[in-house]
CSV table of C-alpha atoms in Angstrom, one decimal:
chain,number,residue,atom,x,y,z
A,1,MET,CA,-151.5,87.7,43.0
A,2,VAL,CA,-155.2,87.7,41.9
A,3,PRO,CA,-156.3,84.0,41.6
A,4,ALA,CA,-157.5,82.8,38.0
A,5,LEU,CA,-160.3,80.8,39.4
A,6,SER,CA,-163.3,82.1,41.8
A,7,VAL,CA,-165.8,80.0,43.6
A,8,VAL,CA,-169.1,81.2,44.3
A,9,LEU,CA,-171.0,79.5,47.4
A,10,PRO,CA,-174.5,80.5,47.7
A,11,PHE,CA,-175.8,79.6,51.2
A,12,THR,CA,-178.6,79.6,53.5
A,13,PRO,CA,-178.8,78.9,57.4
A,14,ALA,CA,-179.0,75.2,56.7
A,15,THR,CA,-176.0,75.0,54.5
A,16,ALA,CA,-173.9,77.7,56.1
A,17,ALA,CA,-171.5,75.4,58.0
A,18,ALA,CA,-170.8,73.3,54.9
A,19,ALA,CA,-170.1,76.7,52.8
A,20,ALA,CA,-167.9,77.6,55.6
A,21,ARG,CA,-165.8,74.3,55.3
A,22,PHE,CA,-165.5,74.6,51.6
A,23,ALA,CA,-164.3,78.3,52.2
A,24,ASN,CA,-161.7,77.4,54.6
A,25,ALA,CA,-160.4,74.6,52.4
A,26,LEU,CA,-160.3,76.7,49.2
A,27,SER,CA,-159.0,80.2,50.4
A,28,GLY,CA,-155.4,79.4,49.4
A,29,GLN,CA,-156.5,78.2,46.1
A,30,ALA,CA,-158.8,80.3,44.9
A,31,GLN,CA,-161.1,83.6,45.4
A,32,VAL,CA,-164.0,82.5,47.3
A,33,VAL,CA,-167.3,84.6,47.4
A,34,LEU,CA,-170.0,83.4,50.0
A,35,ALA,CA,-173.4,85.0,49.7
A,36,GLY,CA,-176.4,84.1,51.7
A,37,GLU,CA,-178.6,84.6,54.8
A,38,GLY,CA,-177.5,84.3,58.2
A,39,PRO,CA,-174.1,83.8,60.1
A,40,VAL,CA,-171.2,81.9,58.5
A,41,ASP,CA,-167.9,80.9,60.3
A,42,VAL,CA,-165.6,82.3,57.9
A,43,THR,CA,-163.0,85.1,58.2
A,44,PRO,CA,-163.0,87.5,55.3
A,45,GLY,CA,-159.8,88.2,53.7
A,46,PRO,CA,-158.0,89.5,50.4
A,47,ASN,CA,-159.3,86.2,48.5
A,48,VAL,CA,-162.4,85.6,50.8
A,49,HIS,CA,-165.5,87.7,50.7
A,50,VAL,CA,-168.8,87.3,52.8
A,51,LEU,CA,-171.8,88.9,51.4
A,52,ALA,CA,-175.3,89.3,52.9
A,53,ALA,CA,-178.1,88.3,50.5
A,54,GLN,CA,-181.7,88.0,51.4
A,55,GLY,CA,-184.3,86.0,49.1
A,56,GLY,CA,-182.5,82.6,48.3
A,57,LYS,CA,-179.9,81.2,45.9
A,58,GLY,CA,-180.8,83.4,42.8
A,59,ALA,CA,-180.4,86.7,45.0
A,60,ALA,CA,-177.0,85.3,46.4
A,61,ILE,CA,-175.6,84.6,43.0
A,62,ARG,CA,-176.6,88.2,41.8
A,63,ALA,CA,-175.0,89.7,44.9
A,64,ALA,CA,-171.8,87.5,44.4
A,65,LEU,CA,-171.1,88.3,40.8
A,66,PRO,CA,-169.9,91.9,41.0
A,67,HIS,CA,-167.3,90.8,43.4
A,68,VAL,CA,-165.7,87.9,41.3
A,69,THR,CA,-162.3,88.5,39.9
A,70,GLY,CA,-161.2,85.1,38.5
A,71,THR,CA,-161.3,84.4,34.7
A,72,HIS,CA,-163.3,81.4,35.2
A,73,THR,CA,-166.0,81.1,38.0
A,74,VAL,CA,-167.1,77.7,39.7
A,75,LEU,CA,-170.8,78.0,40.8
A,76,GLN,CA,-171.4,75.2,43.5
A,77,ASP,CA,-174.1,74.3,46.0
A,78,PRO,CA,-172.4,74.0,49.4
A,79,ASP,CA,-173.2,70.3,49.5
A,80,ALA,CA,-170.7,67.6,51.0
A,81,ALA,CA,-171.5,65.5,47.9
A,82,TYR,CA,-169.4,67.8,45.8
A,83,SER,CA,-165.7,67.9,46.0
A,84,PRO,CA,-163.0,70.5,44.9
A,85,ASP,CA,-161.1,67.6,43.6
A,86,SER,CA,-163.3,67.9,40.4
A,87,TYR,CA,-162.6,71.4,39.6
A,88,ASP,CA,-159.7,70.8,37.4
A,89,ALA,CA,-161.6,68.5,35.3
A,90,LEU,CA,-164.5,71.0,35.3
A,91,VAL,CA,-162.6,74.1,34.4
A,92,GLN,CA,-160.4,72.4,31.8
A,93,PRO,CA,-162.8,72.9,28.7
A,94,LEU,CA,-162.9,76.6,29.7
A,95,ARG,CA,-159.0,76.7,29.6
A,96,ASP,CA,-159.0,75.1,26.4
A,97,ASP,CA,-161.5,77.6,25.0
A,98,THR,CA,-163.9,74.5,23.8
A,99,ALA,CA,-166.9,75.6,26.1
A,100,ASP,CA,-168.1,78.8,27.9
A,101,GLY,CA,-170.1,76.6,30.4
A,102,VAL,CA,-169.2,73.2,32.0
A,103,PHE,CA,-171.9,71.2,33.9
A,104,GLY,CA,-170.8,68.3,36.5
A,105,ARG,CA,-172.6,65.4,35.4
A,106,ARG,CA,-173.7,63.4,38.7
A,107,PRO,CA,-173.8,59.7,38.4
A,108,GLY,CA,-176.4,57.2,40.0
A,109,MET,CA,-180.1,56.8,39.8
A,110,SER,CA,-181.3,57.1,43.5
A,111,PRO,CA,-184.9,58.7,43.9
A,112,GLU,CA,-183.4,62.1,44.3
A,113,MET,CA,-181.5,61.7,41.0
A,114,VAL,CA,-184.4,60.4,39.2
A,115,ALA,CA,-186.3,63.7,40.0
A,116,GLU,CA,-183.3,65.6,39.0
A,117,ARG,CA,-183.1,63.6,35.6
A,118,ALA,CA,-186.9,64.4,35.0
A,119,LEU,CA,-186.3,68.1,35.4
A,120,GLY,CA,-183.3,67.7,33.4
A,121,GLY,CA,-185.5,66.3,30.2
A,122,ILE,CA,-187.8,69.2,30.6
A,123,THR,CA,-184.9,71.6,30.6
A,124,ARG,CA,-183.6,69.9,27.5
A,125,PHE,CA,-187.0,70.4,25.8
A,126,VAL,CA,-187.2,73.9,26.5
A,127,THR,CA,-183.6,75.0,25.8
A,128,ASP,CA,-182.3,72.3,23.2
A,129,VAL,CA,-179.2,72.0,25.1
A,130,ALA,CA,-177.3,68.5,25.0
A,131,LEU,CA,-176.8,68.3,28.6
A,132,THR,CA,-177.6,65.1,30.5
A,133,ASP,CA,-177.5,66.8,34.0
A,134,PRO,CA,-178.3,70.4,33.1
A,135,LEU,CA,-179.4,71.3,36.8
A,136,THR,CA,-176.5,70.0,38.7
A,137,GLY,CA,-175.3,71.9,41.8
A,138,LEU,CA,-171.7,72.0,40.4
A,139,ARG,CA,-170.8,74.2,37.4
A,140,ALA,CA,-168.1,76.3,35.9
A,141,PHE,CA,-168.2,79.4,33.6
A,142,ARG,CA,-166.1,81.9,31.8
A,143,THR,CA,-166.8,84.7,34.2
A,144,GLU,CA,-167.4,87.2,31.3
A,145,ALA,CA,-170.1,84.7,30.0
A,146,LEU,CA,-171.8,84.5,33.4
A,147,ARG,CA,-171.9,88.1,34.0
A,148,SER,CA,-173.4,88.8,30.4
A,149,ILE,CA,-176.8,87.1,31.3
A,150,GLN,CA,-179.4,89.1,33.3
A,151,LEU,CA,-180.8,86.9,36.1
A,152,THR,CA,-184.0,87.7,37.8
A,153,SER,CA,-184.9,84.4,39.9
A,154,ASP,CA,-184.5,85.0,43.6
A,155,ASP,CA,-184.8,81.3,44.7
A,156,ASP,CA,-183.7,77.9,43.3
A,157,ALA,CA,-185.3,78.7,40.0
A,158,VAL,CA,-182.1,80.3,39.1
A,159,ASP,CA,-180.8,76.8,38.3
A,160,ALA,CA,-183.2,76.6,35.3
A,161,GLU,CA,-183.0,80.2,34.6
A,162,LEU,CA,-179.1,80.0,34.1
A,163,VAL,CA,-179.4,77.1,31.6
A,164,VAL,CA,-182.3,78.9,29.5
A,165,LYS,CA,-180.4,82.2,29.2
A,166,LEU,CA,-177.1,80.7,28.6
A,167,ALA,CA,-178.6,78.5,25.8
A,168,ALA,CA,-180.5,81.7,24.6
A,169,GLN,CA,-177.1,83.6,24.1
A,170,LEU,CA,-175.8,80.4,22.2
A,171,PHE,CA,-172.8,79.9,24.5
A,172,ARG,CA,-171.1,76.8,24.3
A,173,LEU,CA,-172.1,74.4,27.0
A,174,THR,CA,-170.8,71.0,27.7
A,175,GLU,CA,-170.5,68.7,30.6
A,176,VAL,CA,-168.0,66.3,32.3
A,177,ALA,CA,-168.6,63.3,34.5
A,178,LEU,CA,-168.2,63.6,38.3
A,179,PRO,CA,-166.8,60.9,40.3
A,180,PRO,CA,-169.1,58.7,42.4
A,181,LEU,CA,-170.7,61.0,45.1
A,182,GLN,CA,-170.3,60.1,48.8
A,183,ALA,CA,-173.7,61.4,49.4
A,184,VAL,CA,-176.7,62.3,47.1
A,185,PRO,CA,-177.3,65.9,47.0
A,186,ARG,CA,-180.9,66.5,48.4
A,187,ARG,CA,-183.0,69.5,47.5
A,188,PRO,CA,-186.5,70.2,49.2
A,189,ALA,CA,-189.5,69.9,47.1
A,190,SER,CA,-190.0,73.6,47.0
A,191,ALA,CA,-186.6,73.9,45.1
A,192,HIS,CA,-187.9,71.4,42.4
A,193,LEU,CA,-191.2,73.1,42.2
A,194,ALA,CA,-189.5,76.4,41.7
A,195,ARG,CA,-187.4,75.1,39.0
A,196,LEU,CA,-190.2,73.4,37.2
A,197,ARG,CA,-192.4,76.6,37.3
A,198,THR,CA,-189.8,78.4,35.8
A,199,LEU,CA,-189.2,76.1,32.9
A,200,VAL,CA,-193.0,76.0,32.4
A,201,ARG,CA,-192.9,79.9,32.2
A,202,TYR,CA,-190.1,80.0,29.6
A,203,ALA,CA,-191.8,77.2,27.5
A,204,THR,CA,-195.0,79.0,27.5
A,205,VAL,CA,-195.7,82.8,28.3
A,206,ARG,CA,-192.1,84.0,28.6
A,207,ASP,CA,-189.2,83.6,26.1
A,208,ASP,CA,-185.7,83.1,27.0
A,209,ALA,CA,-184.7,86.4,26.2
A,210,ASP,CA,-187.3,87.7,28.7
A,211,ASN,CA,-189.9,89.0,25.9
A,212,GLN,CA,-187.5,91.9,25.2
A,213,HIS,CA,-187.4,91.2,21.4
A,214,GLU,CA,-190.8,90.1,20.1
A,215,GLY,CA,-189.5,88.3,17.0
A,216,TYR,CA,-187.0,86.4,19.1
A,217,SER,CA,-189.7,83.8,20.2
A,218,THR,CA,-190.1,82.6,16.5
A,219,LEU,CA,-186.3,82.8,15.6
A,220,GLU,CA,-185.4,80.7,18.8
A,221,ARG,CA,-188.2,78.1,18.3
A,222,MET,CA,-187.3,77.7,14.5
A,223,ASP,CA,-183.5,77.2,15.8
A,224,GLY,CA,-184.9,74.1,17.5
A,225,ALA,CA,-186.3,72.8,14.4
A,226,THR,CA,-183.1,70.8,13.8
A,227,HIS,CA,-184.5,68.6,10.9
A,228,TYR,CA,-186.1,71.5,9.0
A,229,ASN,CA,-183.0,73.4,9.4
A,230,GLN,CA,-180.9,70.8,7.9
A,231,TRP,CA,-183.2,70.5,4.9
A,232,LEU,CA,-182.8,74.2,4.2
A,233,GLY,CA,-179.0,74.0,4.8
A,234,ARG,CA,-178.7,71.0,2.1
A,235,ARG,CA,-180.7,73.2,-0.3
A,236,PHE,CA,-178.3,76.3,0.1
A,237,ARG,CA,-175.1,74.1,0.1
A,238,GLU,CA,-176.3,72.4,-3.0
A,239,HIS,CA,-175.6,75.9,-4.9
A,240,MET,CA,-173.4,77.6,-2.5
A,241,GLY,CA,-169.5,78.6,-3.3
A,242,ARG,CA,-166.8,79.0,-0.9
A,243,ARG,CA,-166.7,82.7,-0.2
A,244,VAL,CA,-170.3,83.4,1.3
A,245,LEU,CA,-172.1,86.5,2.7
A,246,GLU,CA,-175.1,85.6,4.6
A,247,ILE,CA,-177.8,88.5,4.9
A,248,GLY,CA,-179.8,88.7,8.2
A,249,ALA,CA,-178.1,85.9,10.2
A,250,GLY,CA,-180.3,86.4,13.2
A,251,ILE,CA,-179.2,83.8,15.8
A,252,GLY,CA,-177.4,81.8,13.4
A,253,THR,CA,-179.7,79.1,12.5
A,254,ILE,CA,-178.7,78.9,9.0
A,255,THR,CA,-175.3,80.1,9.6
A,256,ARG,CA,-174.5,77.0,11.5
A,257,GLU,CA,-175.6,74.9,8.4
A,258,LEU,CA,-173.5,76.9,6.0
A,259,GLU,CA,-170.2,77.5,7.9
A,260,GLY,CA,-168.9,73.8,7.3
A,261,GLY,CA,-169.2,74.1,3.5
A,262,ALA,CA,-167.6,77.7,3.5
A,263,GLU,CA,-164.0,78.7,3.7
A,264,HIS,CA,-165.0,82.5,4.3
A,265,LEU,CA,-168.4,83.2,5.8
A,266,VAL,CA,-169.5,87.0,6.7
A,267,ALA,CA,-172.7,86.8,8.8
A,268,LEU,CA,-174.2,90.3,8.5
A,269,GLU,CA,-176.8,91.1,11.0
A,270,VAL,CA,-178.4,94.6,11.9
A,271,GLU,CA,-179.3,93.7,15.5
A,272,ARG,CA,-176.6,93.7,18.2
A,273,PHE,CA,-178.8,91.7,20.3
A,274,TYR,CA,-178.1,88.7,17.8
A,275,VAL,CA,-174.7,89.7,16.8
A,276,ASP,CA,-173.4,89.0,20.4
A,277,ARG,CA,-174.9,85.5,20.2
A,278,LEU,CA,-173.2,85.0,16.7
A,279,LYS,CA,-169.9,85.8,18.6
A,280,ASN,CA,-170.6,83.3,21.3
A,281,MET,CA,-171.7,80.5,18.7
A,282,PHE,CA,-168.7,80.8,16.4
A,283,ARG,CA,-166.1,81.7,18.9
A,284,GLY,CA,-162.9,79.8,17.9
A,285,LYS,CA,-164.1,79.5,14.2
A,286,PRO,CA,-162.1,82.4,12.4
A,287,HIS,CA,-163.5,81.6,9.1
A,288,VAL,CA,-166.9,83.0,10.3
A,289,ARG,CA,-167.1,86.8,10.7
A,290,PRO,CA,-170.3,88.3,12.4
A,291,TYR,CA,-170.8,91.7,10.9
A,292,LEU,CA,-173.0,94.2,12.6
A,293,SER,CA,-174.7,96.6,10.2
A,294,ASP,CA,-178.0,97.3,8.4
A,295,VAL,CA,-178.3,96.3,4.7
A,296,ALA,CA,-178.6,99.7,3.5
A,297,LEU,CA,-175.7,101.1,5.7
A,298,ALA,CA,-173.2,98.3,5.4
A,299,ASP,CA,-169.7,99.1,4.0
A,300,TRP,CA,-170.1,97.5,0.4
A,301,GLU,CA,-166.8,98.3,-1.0
A,302,SER,CA,-165.0,96.4,1.8
A,303,LEU,CA,-167.6,93.6,1.3
A,304,LYS,CA,-166.6,93.7,-2.5
A,305,ALA,CA,-163.0,93.3,-1.7
A,306,GLU,CA,-163.9,89.9,0.1
A,307,ASN,CA,-164.4,88.3,-3.3
A,308,LEU,CA,-167.7,86.8,-2.5
A,309,ASP,CA,-169.1,84.3,-4.8
A,310,THR,CA,-172.4,83.6,-3.0
A,311,ILE,CA,-175.0,85.7,-1.2
A,312,VAL,CA,-177.5,83.8,0.9
A,313,LEU,CA,-180.7,85.2,2.4
A,314,SER,CA,-182.9,82.8,4.3
A,315,ASN,CA,-186.2,84.5,5.1
A,316,VAL,CA,-184.7,87.9,5.0
A,317,LEU,CA,-185.5,89.7,1.8
A,318,GLU,CA,-189.2,90.5,2.9
A,319,HIS,CA,-187.6,92.3,5.9
A,320,ILE,CA,-186.1,94.7,3.7
A,321,PRO,CA,-188.2,97.7,2.7
A,322,ASP,CA,-186.6,98.6,-0.7
A,323,ASP,CA,-185.8,94.9,-1.9
A,324,ALA,CA,-185.0,96.0,-5.5
A,325,SER,CA,-182.3,98.4,-4.2
A,326,ALA,CA,-180.7,95.7,-2.0
A,327,VAL,CA,-180.8,93.1,-4.8
A,328,ARG,CA,-179.1,95.6,-7.1
A,329,ARG,CA,-176.3,96.0,-4.2
A,330,PHE,CA,-175.8,92.4,-4.0
A,331,ARG,CA,-175.2,92.2,-7.8
A,332,GLN,CA,-172.6,95.0,-7.6
A,333,ILE,CA,-170.3,93.3,-5.0
A,334,LEU,CA,-170.6,89.8,-6.2
A,335,GLN,CA,-167.8,88.2,-8.3
A,336,PRO,CA,-168.6,87.4,-12.1
A,337,ASP,CA,-171.2,84.5,-12.2
A,338,GLY,CA,-171.7,84.8,-8.5
A,339,ARG,CA,-175.0,83.6,-7.2
A,340,VAL,CA,-177.5,84.8,-4.8
A,341,LEU,CA,-179.6,82.2,-3.0
A,342,ILE,CA,-183.0,83.2,-1.6
A,343,LEU,CA,-185.7,81.6,0.5
A,344,VAL,CA,-188.8,83.8,1.2
A,345,PRO,CA,-192.2,83.2,2.6
A,346,ALA,CA,-194.7,82.9,-0.2
A,347,LEU,CA,-198.4,83.6,-0.8
A,348,PRO,CA,-199.7,87.2,0.3
A,349,GLN,CA,-202.7,85.3,1.4
A,350,LEU,CA,-200.9,83.8,4.2
A,351,PHE,CA,-199.7,87.2,5.5
A,352,GLY,CA,-200.7,87.4,9.2
A,353,ALA,CA,-199.9,87.9,12.9
A,354,ILE,CA,-196.6,86.1,13.1
A,355,ASP,CA,-195.6,87.9,9.7
A,356,GLU,CA,-196.1,91.2,11.5
A,357,ALA,CA,-194.5,90.1,14.8
A,358,VAL,CA,-191.0,89.2,12.9
A,359,GLY,CA,-191.3,92.3,10.7
A,360,HIS,CA,-192.3,91.1,7.3
A,361,TYR,CA,-193.0,93.7,4.6
A,362,ARG,CA,-194.5,91.2,2.4
A,363,ARG,CA,-195.0,87.5,1.2
A,364,TYR,CA,-193.9,86.8,-2.4
A,365,THR,CA,-195.3,84.9,-5.2
A,366,PRO,CA,-193.2,83.4,-8.1
A,367,GLU,CA,-193.8,86.2,-10.4
A,368,SER,CA,-192.8,89.0,-7.8
A,369,LEU,CA,-189.6,87.1,-6.7
A,370,ARG,CA,-188.6,86.5,-10.4
A,371,ALA,CA,-189.3,90.1,-11.2
A,372,VAL,CA,-187.0,91.4,-8.3
A,373,LEU,CA,-184.3,89.3,-9.4
A,374,GLU,CA,-184.3,89.7,-13.1
A,375,GLN,CA,-185.0,93.5,-13.1
A,376,ASN,CA,-182.0,94.0,-10.9
A,377,GLY,CA,-179.1,92.2,-12.3
A,378,PHE,CA,-179.8,88.4,-12.1
A,379,ARG,CA,-180.9,85.5,-14.3
A,380,VAL,CA,-183.0,83.1,-12.3
A,381,ASP,CA,-181.8,79.5,-12.6
A,382,THR,CA,-184.0,78.0,-10.1
A,383,LEU,CA,-187.3,79.2,-8.8
A,384,GLU,CA,-189.4,76.4,-6.8
A,385,TRP,CA,-192.0,76.2,-4.2
A,386,MET,CA,-191.0,74.6,-0.9
A,387,ASN,CA,-192.8,73.2,2.4
A,388,LEU,CA,-196.4,72.4,1.2
A,389,VAL,CA,-197.1,70.7,4.5
A,390,GLY,CA,-196.3,73.8,6.6
A,391,LEU,CA,-198.9,75.8,5.0
A,392,PRO,CA,-202.1,75.0,6.8
A,393,GLY,CA,-200.4,75.3,10.2
A,394,TRP,CA,-199.1,78.8,9.4
A,395,PHE,CA,-202.6,79.9,8.2
A,396,VAL,CA,-204.2,78.6,11.4
A,397,ASN,CA,-201.8,80.2,13.7
A,398,SER,CA,-201.0,83.2,12.0
A,399,ARG,CA,-204.3,84.2,10.2
A,400,LEU,CA,-207.2,82.5,12.1
A,401,LEU,CA,-205.8,82.5,15.6
A,402,ARG,CA,-203.5,85.7,15.2
A,403,ARG,CA,-200.8,84.2,17.3
A,404,ARG,CA,-197.4,85.9,17.1
A,405,ALA,CA,-195.1,83.1,17.5
A,406,VAL,CA,-195.0,79.4,16.2
A,407,PRO,CA,-196.2,77.2,19.0
A,408,LYS,CA,-193.3,75.2,20.3
A,409,LEU,CA,-195.0,71.8,20.6
A,410,GLN,CA,-196.5,72.0,17.1
A,411,LEU,CA,-193.2,73.0,15.6
A,412,LYS,CA,-191.3,70.0,17.3
A,413,ILE,CA,-194.1,67.5,15.9
A,414,TYR,CA,-193.5,69.2,12.3
A,415,ASP,CA,-189.8,69.0,12.7
A,416,ALA,CA,-189.9,65.1,13.4
A,417,PHE,CA,-191.4,64.6,10.1
A,418,ALA,CA,-189.4,67.1,8.1
A,419,PRO,CA,-187.1,64.5,6.8
A,420,LEU,CA,-190.0,62.9,5.0
A,421,PHE,CA,-191.3,66.2,3.8
A,422,ALA,CA,-187.9,66.9,2.3
A,423,GLN,CA,-187.6,63.5,0.6
A,424,ALA,CA,-191.2,63.9,-0.8
A,425,GLU,CA,-190.4,67.3,-2.1
A,426,ARG,CA,-187.3,65.9,-4.0
A,427,GLN,CA,-189.3,63.7,-5.8
A,428,VAL,CA,-192.4,65.8,-6.8
A,429,LYS,CA,-192.8,69.2,-8.2
A,430,LEU,CA,-194.9,71.1,-5.8
A,431,PRO,CA,-197.8,73.3,-7.2
A,432,VAL,CA,-197.7,75.7,-4.2
A,433,GLY,CA,-196.0,75.8,-0.9
A,434,MET,CA,-195.5,78.2,2.2
A,435,SER,CA,-192.0,79.3,0.8
A,436,LEU,CA,-190.2,80.0,-2.5
A,437,PHE,CA,-186.5,79.0,-3.0
A,438,ALA,CA,-184.6,80.9,-5.9
A,439,VAL,CA,-181.1,80.8,-7.4
A,440,GLY,CA,-180.1,83.9,-9.1
A,441,ARG,CA,-176.9,84.0,-11.2
A,442,ALA,CA,-175.2,87.4,-11.8
A,443,VAL,CA,-175.4,88.6,-15.3
């Protein structure tokens, strides 16, 4: 019988003895995979695998994963501070399908833990995960989720890379408290530095999709602008019905704001890279259906049968080469009196490097947005400027400095004040703004 739980123990010559003790204790309860450098006093068997791996913890984990057979995988540093008695609590959220990764939160504030907490804070800044102890040495994952990420670090930097890439794929991450530890896990200074270097690299020159998708940096950073996204979500929900089609869902930033107010939400996205993340984010929420398709190639007849009353496009219409044709198609599938809710970038004078990086064909004026709606089957009920304060930053970054992504620190500072901007814009009719918001009603 194949055990449902696998335990991966990456070891070094210094931790080989501890790894062997864990393996011998666990061999009757779980599949155990040991990977590392040097001899280890373990007898291989049907559920015990010993693999040679040169280079450090990251290399050992990569070597071990192809041999894992369990539905769930515990990834543990072979340190006596950790106990297999914690496995049940660690794995339970995975069994309940409420999480894809569970991190064991270590108690205490010893000097070693102070350093761990500091690195954990940097990890939260880089990834926006809500984990107190994201770099713990005891974690559990759905094996399918763990295998879906591509790890490149050879050494202890893999601890940081794991969190960065799991967060990038929008997996559900949580943590459980570990009991008081008999001893505080100790790491060499080189391990702390390796993880810090990796976090700095992903926060600056490398995005958490390893720069494979140029526009991802901006999408991911905008996803971290929580207050700004809540502002947009409120604007859309004010006009939204119950059966919604979101065009160009991306990594789910606005989808997350809409789903609570919808009984049925179809999230259409052209990139499989993003659809996979949408499936991770909305796992266990059957009223949200990620849909892989280009706008031009979607099965519009089947979408019409969904009885949609609202179509939402948040910074999407500018990505569509023939926006007029797309708007006509939206009118054809909507229910009578249905609405299209549109947020677009405004002012052609702002078009710059960031627009190019994320694939914009155009920026709109009030006249051009009104025309594309009214000439293709919609009456414009609302047409308003939005986000006056963001205009100077976009001009400097995209036009003057030719940056191809929004700087993360600038965005976080802006987001901290977004609630004030939102409140001010509700009170004052703006003369201009970085974006235009429109509500079109089918006629």
